[in-house]
mmCIF file of C-alpha atoms and ligand atoms in Angstrom:
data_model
loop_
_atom_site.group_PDB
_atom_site.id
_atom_site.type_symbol
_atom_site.label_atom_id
_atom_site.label_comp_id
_atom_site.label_asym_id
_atom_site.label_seq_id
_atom_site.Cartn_x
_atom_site.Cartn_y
_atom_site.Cartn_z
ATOM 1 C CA UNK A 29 0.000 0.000 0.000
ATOM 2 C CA UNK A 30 1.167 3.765 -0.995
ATOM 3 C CA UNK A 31 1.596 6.061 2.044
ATOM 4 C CA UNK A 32 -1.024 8.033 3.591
ATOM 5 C CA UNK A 33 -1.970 11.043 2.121
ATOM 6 C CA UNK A 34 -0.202 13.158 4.986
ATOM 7 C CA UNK A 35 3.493 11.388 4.088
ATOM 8 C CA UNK A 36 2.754 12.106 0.690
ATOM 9 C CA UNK A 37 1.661 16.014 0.260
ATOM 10 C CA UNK A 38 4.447 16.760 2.665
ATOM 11 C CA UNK A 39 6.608 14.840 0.103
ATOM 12 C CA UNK A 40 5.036 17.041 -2.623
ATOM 13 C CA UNK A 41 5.128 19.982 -1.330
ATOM 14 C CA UNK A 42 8.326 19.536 -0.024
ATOM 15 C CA UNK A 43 9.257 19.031 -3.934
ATOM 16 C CA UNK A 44 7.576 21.494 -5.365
ATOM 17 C CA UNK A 45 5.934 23.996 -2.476
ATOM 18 C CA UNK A 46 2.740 24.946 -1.346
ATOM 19 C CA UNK A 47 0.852 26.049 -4.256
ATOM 20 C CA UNK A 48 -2.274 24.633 -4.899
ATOM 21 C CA UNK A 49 -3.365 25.219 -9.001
ATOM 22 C CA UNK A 50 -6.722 25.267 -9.523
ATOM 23 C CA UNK A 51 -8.290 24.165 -12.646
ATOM 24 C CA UNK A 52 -11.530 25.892 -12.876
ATOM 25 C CA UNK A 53 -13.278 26.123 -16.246
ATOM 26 C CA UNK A 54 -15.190 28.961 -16.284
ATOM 27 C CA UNK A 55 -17.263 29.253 -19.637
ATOM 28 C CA UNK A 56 -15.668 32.805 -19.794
ATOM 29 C CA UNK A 57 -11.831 31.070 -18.922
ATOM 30 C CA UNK A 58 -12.590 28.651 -21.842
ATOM 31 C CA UNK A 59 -13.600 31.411 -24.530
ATOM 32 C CA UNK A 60 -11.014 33.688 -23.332
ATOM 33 C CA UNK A 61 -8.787 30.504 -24.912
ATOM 34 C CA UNK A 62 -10.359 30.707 -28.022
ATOM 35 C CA UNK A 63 -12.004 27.378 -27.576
ATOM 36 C CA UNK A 64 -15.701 25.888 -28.342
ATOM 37 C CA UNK A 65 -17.889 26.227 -25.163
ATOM 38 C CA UNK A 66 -18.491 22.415 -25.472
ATOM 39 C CA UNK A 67 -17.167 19.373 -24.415
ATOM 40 C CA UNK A 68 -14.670 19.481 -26.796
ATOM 41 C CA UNK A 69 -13.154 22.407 -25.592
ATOM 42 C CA UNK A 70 -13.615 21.335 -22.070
ATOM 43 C CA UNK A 71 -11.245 19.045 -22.607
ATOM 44 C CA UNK A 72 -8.622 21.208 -24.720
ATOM 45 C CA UNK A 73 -8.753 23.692 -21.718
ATOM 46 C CA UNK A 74 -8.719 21.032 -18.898
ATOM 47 C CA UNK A 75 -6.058 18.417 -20.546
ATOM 48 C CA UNK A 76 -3.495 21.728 -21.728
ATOM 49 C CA UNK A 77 -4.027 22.988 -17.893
ATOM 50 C CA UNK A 78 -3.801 20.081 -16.039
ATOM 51 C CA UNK A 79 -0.059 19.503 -18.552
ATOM 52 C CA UNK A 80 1.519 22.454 -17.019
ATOM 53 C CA UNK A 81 -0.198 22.831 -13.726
ATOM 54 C CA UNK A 82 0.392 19.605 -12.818
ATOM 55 C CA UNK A 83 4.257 19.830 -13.926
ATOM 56 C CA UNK A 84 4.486 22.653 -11.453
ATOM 57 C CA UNK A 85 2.416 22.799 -8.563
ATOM 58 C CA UNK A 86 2.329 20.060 -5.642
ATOM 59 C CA UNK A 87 -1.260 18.904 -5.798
ATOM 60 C CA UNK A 88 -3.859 20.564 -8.188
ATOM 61 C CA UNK A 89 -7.431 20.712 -7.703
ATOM 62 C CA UNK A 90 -10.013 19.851 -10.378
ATOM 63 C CA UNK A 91 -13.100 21.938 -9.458
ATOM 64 C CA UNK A 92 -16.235 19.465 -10.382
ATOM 65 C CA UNK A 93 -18.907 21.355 -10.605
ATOM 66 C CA UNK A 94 -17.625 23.085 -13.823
ATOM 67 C CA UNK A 95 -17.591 19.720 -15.974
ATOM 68 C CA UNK A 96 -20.395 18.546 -14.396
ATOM 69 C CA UNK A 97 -21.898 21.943 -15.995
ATOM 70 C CA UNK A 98 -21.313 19.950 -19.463
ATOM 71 C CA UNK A 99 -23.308 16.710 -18.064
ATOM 72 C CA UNK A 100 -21.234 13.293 -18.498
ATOM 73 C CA UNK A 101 -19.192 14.398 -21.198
ATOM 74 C CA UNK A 102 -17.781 16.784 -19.142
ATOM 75 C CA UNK A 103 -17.529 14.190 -16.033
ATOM 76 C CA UNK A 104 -15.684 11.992 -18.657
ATOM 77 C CA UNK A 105 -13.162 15.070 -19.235
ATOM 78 C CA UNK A 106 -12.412 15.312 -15.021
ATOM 79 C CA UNK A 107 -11.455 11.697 -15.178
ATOM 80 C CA UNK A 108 -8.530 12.311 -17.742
ATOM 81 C CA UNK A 109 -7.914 15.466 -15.663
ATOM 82 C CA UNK A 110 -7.333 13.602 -12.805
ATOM 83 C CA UNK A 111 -4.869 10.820 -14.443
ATOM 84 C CA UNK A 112 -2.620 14.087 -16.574
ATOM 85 C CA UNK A 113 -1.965 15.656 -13.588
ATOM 86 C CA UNK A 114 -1.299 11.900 -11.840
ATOM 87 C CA UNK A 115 0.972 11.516 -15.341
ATOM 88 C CA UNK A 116 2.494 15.090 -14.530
ATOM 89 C CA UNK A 117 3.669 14.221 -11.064
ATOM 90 C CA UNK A 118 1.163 16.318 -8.937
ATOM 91 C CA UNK A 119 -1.354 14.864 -6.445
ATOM 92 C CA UNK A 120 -5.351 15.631 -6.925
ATOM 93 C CA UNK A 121 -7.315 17.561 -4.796
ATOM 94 C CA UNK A 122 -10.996 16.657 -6.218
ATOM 95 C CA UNK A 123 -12.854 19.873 -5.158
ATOM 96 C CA UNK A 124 -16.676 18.356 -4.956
ATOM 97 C CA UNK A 125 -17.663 19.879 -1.515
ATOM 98 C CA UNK A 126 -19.917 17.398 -0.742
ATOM 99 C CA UNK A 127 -21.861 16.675 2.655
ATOM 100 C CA UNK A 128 -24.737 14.492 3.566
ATOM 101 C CA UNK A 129 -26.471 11.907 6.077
ATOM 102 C CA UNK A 130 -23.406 9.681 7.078
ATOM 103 C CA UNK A 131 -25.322 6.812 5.007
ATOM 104 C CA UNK A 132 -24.977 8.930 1.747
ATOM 105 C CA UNK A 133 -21.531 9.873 2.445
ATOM 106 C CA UNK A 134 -20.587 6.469 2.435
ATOM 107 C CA UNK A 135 -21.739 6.653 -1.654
ATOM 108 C CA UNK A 136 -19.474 9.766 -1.729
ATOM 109 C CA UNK A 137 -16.701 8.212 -0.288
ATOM 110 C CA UNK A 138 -16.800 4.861 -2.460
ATOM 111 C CA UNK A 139 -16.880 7.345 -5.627
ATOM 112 C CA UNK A 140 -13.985 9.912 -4.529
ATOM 113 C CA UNK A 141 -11.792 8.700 -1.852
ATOM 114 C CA UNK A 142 -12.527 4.738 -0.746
ATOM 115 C CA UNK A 143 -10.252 1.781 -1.502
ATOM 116 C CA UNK A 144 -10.986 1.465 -5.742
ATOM 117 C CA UNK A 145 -13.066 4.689 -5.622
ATOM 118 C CA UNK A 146 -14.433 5.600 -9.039
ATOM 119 C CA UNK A 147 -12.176 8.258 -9.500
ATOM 120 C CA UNK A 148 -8.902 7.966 -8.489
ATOM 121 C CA UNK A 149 -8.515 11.268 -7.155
ATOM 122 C CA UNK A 150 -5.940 11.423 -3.508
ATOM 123 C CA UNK A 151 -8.379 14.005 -1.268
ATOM 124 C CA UNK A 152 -11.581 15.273 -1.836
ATOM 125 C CA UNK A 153 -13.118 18.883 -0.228
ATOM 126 C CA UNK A 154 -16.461 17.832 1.897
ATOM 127 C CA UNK A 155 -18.574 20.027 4.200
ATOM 128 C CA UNK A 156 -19.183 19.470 7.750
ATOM 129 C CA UNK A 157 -22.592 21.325 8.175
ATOM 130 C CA UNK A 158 -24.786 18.147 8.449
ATOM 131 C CA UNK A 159 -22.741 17.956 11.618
ATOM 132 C CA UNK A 160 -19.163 16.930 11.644
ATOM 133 C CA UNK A 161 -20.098 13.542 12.905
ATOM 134 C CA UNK A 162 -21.947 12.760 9.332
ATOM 135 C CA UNK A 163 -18.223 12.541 8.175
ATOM 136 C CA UNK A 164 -16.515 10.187 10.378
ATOM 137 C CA UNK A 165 -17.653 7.347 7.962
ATOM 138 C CA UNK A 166 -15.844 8.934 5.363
ATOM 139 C CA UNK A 167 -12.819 10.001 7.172
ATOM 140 C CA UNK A 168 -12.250 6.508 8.288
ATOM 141 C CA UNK A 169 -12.420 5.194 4.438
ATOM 142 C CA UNK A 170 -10.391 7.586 2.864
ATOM 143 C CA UNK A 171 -7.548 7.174 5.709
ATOM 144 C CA UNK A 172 -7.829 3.111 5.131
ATOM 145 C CA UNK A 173 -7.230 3.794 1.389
ATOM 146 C CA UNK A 174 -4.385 6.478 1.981
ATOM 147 C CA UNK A 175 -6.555 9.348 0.631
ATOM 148 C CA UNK A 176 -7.597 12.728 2.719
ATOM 149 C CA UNK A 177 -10.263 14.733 3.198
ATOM 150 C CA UNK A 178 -10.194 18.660 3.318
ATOM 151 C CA UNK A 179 -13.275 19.875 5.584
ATOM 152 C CA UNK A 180 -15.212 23.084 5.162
ATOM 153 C CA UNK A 181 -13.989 25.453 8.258
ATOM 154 C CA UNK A 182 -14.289 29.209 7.720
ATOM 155 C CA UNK A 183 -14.928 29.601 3.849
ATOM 156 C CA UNK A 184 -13.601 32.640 1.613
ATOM 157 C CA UNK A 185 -17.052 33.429 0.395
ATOM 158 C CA UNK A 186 -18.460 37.135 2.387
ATOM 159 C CA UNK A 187 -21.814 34.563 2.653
ATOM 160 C CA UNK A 188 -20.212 32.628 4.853
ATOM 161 C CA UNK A 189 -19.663 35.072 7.989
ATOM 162 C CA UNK A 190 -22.505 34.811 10.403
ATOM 163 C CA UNK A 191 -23.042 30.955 10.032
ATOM 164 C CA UNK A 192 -19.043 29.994 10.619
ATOM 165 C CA UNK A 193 -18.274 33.061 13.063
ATOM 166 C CA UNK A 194 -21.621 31.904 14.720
ATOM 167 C CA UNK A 195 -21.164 30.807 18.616
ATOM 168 C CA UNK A 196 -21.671 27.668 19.897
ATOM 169 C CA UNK A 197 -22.659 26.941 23.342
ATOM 170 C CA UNK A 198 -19.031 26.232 24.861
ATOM 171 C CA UNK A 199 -18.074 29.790 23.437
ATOM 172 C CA UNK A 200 -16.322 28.563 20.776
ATOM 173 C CA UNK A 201 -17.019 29.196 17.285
ATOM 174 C CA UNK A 202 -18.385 27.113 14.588
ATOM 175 C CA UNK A 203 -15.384 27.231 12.315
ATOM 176 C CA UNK A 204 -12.712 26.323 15.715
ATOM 177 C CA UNK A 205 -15.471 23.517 16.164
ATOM 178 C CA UNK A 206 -14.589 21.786 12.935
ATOM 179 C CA UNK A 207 -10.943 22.596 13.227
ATOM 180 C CA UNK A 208 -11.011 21.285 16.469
ATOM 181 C CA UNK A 209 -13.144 17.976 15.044
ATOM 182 C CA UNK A 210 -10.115 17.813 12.494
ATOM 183 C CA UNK A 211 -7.572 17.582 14.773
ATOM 184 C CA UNK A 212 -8.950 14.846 17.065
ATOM 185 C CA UNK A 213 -8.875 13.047 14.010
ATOM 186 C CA UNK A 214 -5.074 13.917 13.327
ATOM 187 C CA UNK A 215 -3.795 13.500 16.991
ATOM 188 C CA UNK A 216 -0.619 11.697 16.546
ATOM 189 C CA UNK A 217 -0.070 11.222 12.889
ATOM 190 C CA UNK A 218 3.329 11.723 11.566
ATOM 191 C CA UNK A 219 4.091 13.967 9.408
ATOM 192 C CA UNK A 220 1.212 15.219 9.841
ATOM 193 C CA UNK A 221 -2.763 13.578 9.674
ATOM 194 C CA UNK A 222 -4.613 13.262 6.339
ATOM 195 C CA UNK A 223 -7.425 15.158 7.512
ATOM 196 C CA UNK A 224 -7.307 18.780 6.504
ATOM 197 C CA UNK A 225 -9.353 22.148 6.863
ATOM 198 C CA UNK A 226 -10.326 24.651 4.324
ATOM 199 C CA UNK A 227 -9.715 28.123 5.650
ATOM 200 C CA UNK A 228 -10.096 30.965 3.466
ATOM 201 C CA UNK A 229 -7.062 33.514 2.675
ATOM 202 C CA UNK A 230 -9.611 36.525 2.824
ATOM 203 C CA UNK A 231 -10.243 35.421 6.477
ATOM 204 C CA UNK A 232 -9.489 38.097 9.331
ATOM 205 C CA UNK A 233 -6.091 36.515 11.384
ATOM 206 C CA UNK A 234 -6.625 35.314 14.865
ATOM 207 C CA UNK A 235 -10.183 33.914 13.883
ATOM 208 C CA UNK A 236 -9.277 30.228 14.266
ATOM 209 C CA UNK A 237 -6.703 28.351 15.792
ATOM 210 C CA UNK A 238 -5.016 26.216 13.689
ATOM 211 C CA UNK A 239 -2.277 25.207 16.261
ATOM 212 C CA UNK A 240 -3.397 21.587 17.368
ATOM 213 C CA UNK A 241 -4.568 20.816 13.604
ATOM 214 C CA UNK A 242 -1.440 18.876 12.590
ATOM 215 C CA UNK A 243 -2.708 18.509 9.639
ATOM 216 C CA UNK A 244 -2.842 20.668 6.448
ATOM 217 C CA UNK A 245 -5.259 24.062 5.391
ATOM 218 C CA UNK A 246 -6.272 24.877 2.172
ATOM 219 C CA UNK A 247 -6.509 28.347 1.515
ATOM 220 C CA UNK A 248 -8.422 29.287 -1.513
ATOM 221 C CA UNK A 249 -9.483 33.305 -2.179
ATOM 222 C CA UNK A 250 -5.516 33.815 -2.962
ATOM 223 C CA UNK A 251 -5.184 35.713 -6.101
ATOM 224 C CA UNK A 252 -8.670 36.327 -8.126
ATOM 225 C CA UNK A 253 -10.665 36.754 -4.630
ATOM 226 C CA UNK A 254 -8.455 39.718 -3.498
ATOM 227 C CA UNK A 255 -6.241 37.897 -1.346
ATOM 228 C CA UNK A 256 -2.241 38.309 -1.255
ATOM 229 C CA UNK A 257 0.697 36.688 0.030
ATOM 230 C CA UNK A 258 0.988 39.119 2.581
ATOM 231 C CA UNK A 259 -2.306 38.678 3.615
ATOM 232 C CA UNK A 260 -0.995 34.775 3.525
ATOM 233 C CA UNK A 261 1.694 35.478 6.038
ATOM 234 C CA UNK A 262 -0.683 37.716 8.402
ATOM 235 C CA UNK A 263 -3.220 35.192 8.513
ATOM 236 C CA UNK A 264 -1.536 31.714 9.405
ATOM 237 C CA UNK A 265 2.098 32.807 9.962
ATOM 238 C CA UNK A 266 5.579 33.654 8.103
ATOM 239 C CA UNK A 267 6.536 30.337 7.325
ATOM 240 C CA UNK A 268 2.802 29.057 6.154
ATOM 241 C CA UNK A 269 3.127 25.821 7.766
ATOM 242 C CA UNK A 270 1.076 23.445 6.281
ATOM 243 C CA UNK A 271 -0.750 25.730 4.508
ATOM 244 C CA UNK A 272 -1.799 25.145 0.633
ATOM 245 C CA UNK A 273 -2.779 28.380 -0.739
ATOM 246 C CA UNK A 274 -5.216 28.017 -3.436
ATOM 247 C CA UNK A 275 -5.436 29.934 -6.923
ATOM 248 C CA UNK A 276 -7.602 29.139 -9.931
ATOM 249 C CA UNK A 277 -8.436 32.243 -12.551
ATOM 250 C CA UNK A 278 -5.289 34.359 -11.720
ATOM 251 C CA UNK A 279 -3.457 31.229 -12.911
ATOM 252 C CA UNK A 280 -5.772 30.386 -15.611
ATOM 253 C CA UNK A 281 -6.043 33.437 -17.524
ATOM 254 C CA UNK A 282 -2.165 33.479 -18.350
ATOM 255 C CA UNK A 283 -3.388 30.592 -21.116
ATOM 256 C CA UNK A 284 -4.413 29.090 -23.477
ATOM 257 C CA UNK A 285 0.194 29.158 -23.947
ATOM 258 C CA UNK A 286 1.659 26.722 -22.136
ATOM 259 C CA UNK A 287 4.525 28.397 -21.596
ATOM 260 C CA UNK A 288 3.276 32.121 -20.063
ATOM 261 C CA UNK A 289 0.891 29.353 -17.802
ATOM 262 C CA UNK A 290 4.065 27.727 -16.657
ATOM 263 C CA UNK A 291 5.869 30.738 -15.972
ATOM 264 C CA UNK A 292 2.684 32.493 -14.406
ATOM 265 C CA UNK A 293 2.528 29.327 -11.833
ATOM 266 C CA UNK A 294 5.924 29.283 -11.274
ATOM 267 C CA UNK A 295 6.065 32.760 -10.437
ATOM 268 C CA UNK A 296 3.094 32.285 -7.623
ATOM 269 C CA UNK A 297 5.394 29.187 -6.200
ATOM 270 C CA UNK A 298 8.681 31.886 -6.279
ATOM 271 C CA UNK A 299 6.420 33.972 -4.273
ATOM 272 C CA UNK A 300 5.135 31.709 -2.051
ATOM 273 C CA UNK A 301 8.983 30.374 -1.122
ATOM 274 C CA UNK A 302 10.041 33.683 -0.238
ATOM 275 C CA UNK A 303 12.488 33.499 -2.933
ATOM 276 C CA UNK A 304 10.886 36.377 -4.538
ATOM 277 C CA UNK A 305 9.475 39.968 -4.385
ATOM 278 C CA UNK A 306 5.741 39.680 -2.866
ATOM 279 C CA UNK A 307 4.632 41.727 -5.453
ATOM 280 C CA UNK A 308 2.299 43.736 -4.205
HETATM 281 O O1 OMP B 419 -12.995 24.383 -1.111
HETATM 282 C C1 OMP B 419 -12.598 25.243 -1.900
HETATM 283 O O2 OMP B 419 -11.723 24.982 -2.711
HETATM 284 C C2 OMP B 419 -13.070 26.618 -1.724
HETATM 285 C C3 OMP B 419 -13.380 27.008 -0.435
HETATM 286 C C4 OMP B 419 -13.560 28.370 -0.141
HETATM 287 O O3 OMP B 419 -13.711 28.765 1.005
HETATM 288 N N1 OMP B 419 -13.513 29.265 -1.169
HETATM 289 C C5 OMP B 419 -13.269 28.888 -2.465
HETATM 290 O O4 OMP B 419 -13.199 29.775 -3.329
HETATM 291 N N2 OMP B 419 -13.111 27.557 -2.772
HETATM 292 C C6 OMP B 419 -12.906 27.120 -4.169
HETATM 293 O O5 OMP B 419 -11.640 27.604 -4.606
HETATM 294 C C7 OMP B 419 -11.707 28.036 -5.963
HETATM 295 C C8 OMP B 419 -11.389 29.517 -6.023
HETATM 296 O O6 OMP B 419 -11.161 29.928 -7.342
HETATM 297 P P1 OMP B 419 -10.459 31.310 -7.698
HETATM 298 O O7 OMP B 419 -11.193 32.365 -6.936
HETATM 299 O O8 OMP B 419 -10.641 31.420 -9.179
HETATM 300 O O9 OMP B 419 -9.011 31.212 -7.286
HETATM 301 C C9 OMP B 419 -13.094 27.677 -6.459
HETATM 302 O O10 OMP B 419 -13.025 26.379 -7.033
HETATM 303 C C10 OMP B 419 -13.928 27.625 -5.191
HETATM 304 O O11 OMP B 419 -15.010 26.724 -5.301
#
C-alpha cells in the first residue's frame, strides 16, 4: 500500500511547495482561450491545464462542478484530468464539496476517496454542516485507502460570515469547532494527519486556531478573490506551515500558452517560497 496522504503532500510539497493550481473552467476562462464552449473544448482547456499545472504545482485541484456543468461528457473530461496531472507528477485535490447523512456519504466516499473509488482522485473537499459527525464514515475510508479529506472550516465566500463566526454553546465558534473535530482526528499522525481544513485567505487573522490541527489548510481566495501573500503570512504565519494556498483564474487566464501558464505558476510558487518579491 502507498503512504497516507499526509506522508505524501508533505513529500510534494516539499518538492515542489505549497501552491495549490486550480483548474476551474469557467465558460468565460474557456472562450477567453479561443475554444468551443463544449465538451470538446472542455477538454482542450482542462487536458493543456492540467499539462503544465500539474508539472508545477504540488497537488492541483479539479473543481467538479464546472464539468459537471457539461453533463457526463464533461464528467468523462475530469477523469482524464485527474490521471494528466497523476501523469504530470502532482497529487489531486478533487474539489466536490460534498456533505450528507453519514449513510450517503458512504456513496461519496466509495466514488472519490474509498479503496478502488471511481475516481482515483488522492483528497476530496467535503462540508461538515450536516454535523461533523456525518463525516466520520468517510474520514475513516479515505484514511484506510491512503486518501484525505479537506473539511469546510471558515470559507472565503463574504456569505459565509454569520453561520461559521456563529457561537456555539461552549463559546467557541463554529469554524474552531470543525478545526477542532479535524484535529482529534489527526492526533498523533506523523508527518502530519490526512485530515485537513479549508480556511479561506480573505479570512481576518486570529479567527481560528489552527495550532493543534497537525494537519494541512487549504486556503483558496488567494489571487482572483483579493487575497495576497501578505495577507498569507498575516493570517496563518511567516513560514505558512502546512498551509496550501489556493489559486484558480489568476493562474488560468495566463493561457491558453503553455509556456506564459508555466511561468505564471511558477512565479506564484517563487512567491510563495520567499524566494521572490511579494509583489504587491
Ligand atoms: O474548497 C474550496 O476549494 C473553496 C473554499 C472556499 O472557502 N472558497 C473557495 O473559493 N473555494 C474554491 O476555490 C476556488 C477559487 O477559485 P479562484 O477564486 O478562481 O481562485 C473555487 O473552485 C472555489 O469553489
Amino acid at each position: 500500500m502507498s503512504a497516507g496522504f499526509g506522508a505524501r503532500l508533505a513529500a510534494s510539497v516539499a518538492a515542489r511547495g505549497p501552491l495549490c493550481a486550480g483548474i476551474d473552467p469557467h465558460p468565460g476562462l474557456i472562450e477567453s482561450w479561443g475554444l468551443p464552449l463544449d465538451v470538446s473544448g472542455l477538454e482542450r482547456f482542462a487536458l493543456n491545464a492540467a499539462e503544465v499545472l500539474g508539472s508545477t504545482a504540488s497537488i492541483v485541484k479539479p473543481q467538479s462542478a464546472f464539468f459537471e456543468a457539461f453533463g457526463p461528457g464533461g464528467v468523462a473530461v475530469l477523469e482524464r484530468v485527474i490521471d494528466t496531472v497523476h501523469d504530470a507528477g502532482a497529487l489531486v485535490l478533487l474539489d466536490v464539496k460534498r456533505g450528507d447523512i453519514g449513510s450517503t456519504m458512504a456513496a461519496y466516499t466509495a466514488a472519490y476517496v474509498a479503496e478502488k473509488a471511481a475516481f482515483t482522485a488522492d483528497a476530496a473537499t467535503v462540508s461538515p454542516y450536516l454535523g461533523f459527525g456525518s463525516l466520520d464514515a468517510a474520514v475513516a475510508s479515505a484514511r484506510e485507502a491512503g486518501n484525505g479529506l479537506f473539511v469546510l472550516a471558515r470559507t472565503s465566500n463574504p456569505e459565509a460570515h454569520a453561520l461559521q463566526r456563529a457561537r456555539l454553546e461552549d463559546g467557541r465558534t463554529v469554524a474552531q469547532s470543525v478545526v477542532d473535530a479535524a484535529a482529534e482526528h489527526n492526533a498523533g499522525m506523523e508527518p502530519h494527519g490526512d485530515v485537513g481544513v479549508v480556511v479561506g485567505a480573505t479570512v481576518a487573522p486570529g479567527e481560528v486556531d489552527l495550532t493543534r490541527l497537525n494537519g494541512p489548510v487549504l486556503a483558496p481566495g488567494f489571487g482572483a478573490q483579493g487575497a495576497t501573500v501578505a495577507d498569507l503570512h498575516a493570517l496563518f504565519g511567516p513560514g505558512l506551515p502546512g498551509v496550501l494556498p489556493a489559486s484558480s483564474r489568476d493562474l488560468l487566464r495566463h493561457g491558453p500558452d503553455s509556456g506564459a501558464l508555466r511561468r505564471a505558476a511558477q512565479r506564484v510558487a517563487d512567491q510563495l517560497a520567499g524566494t521572490r518579491e511579494s509583489g504587491h
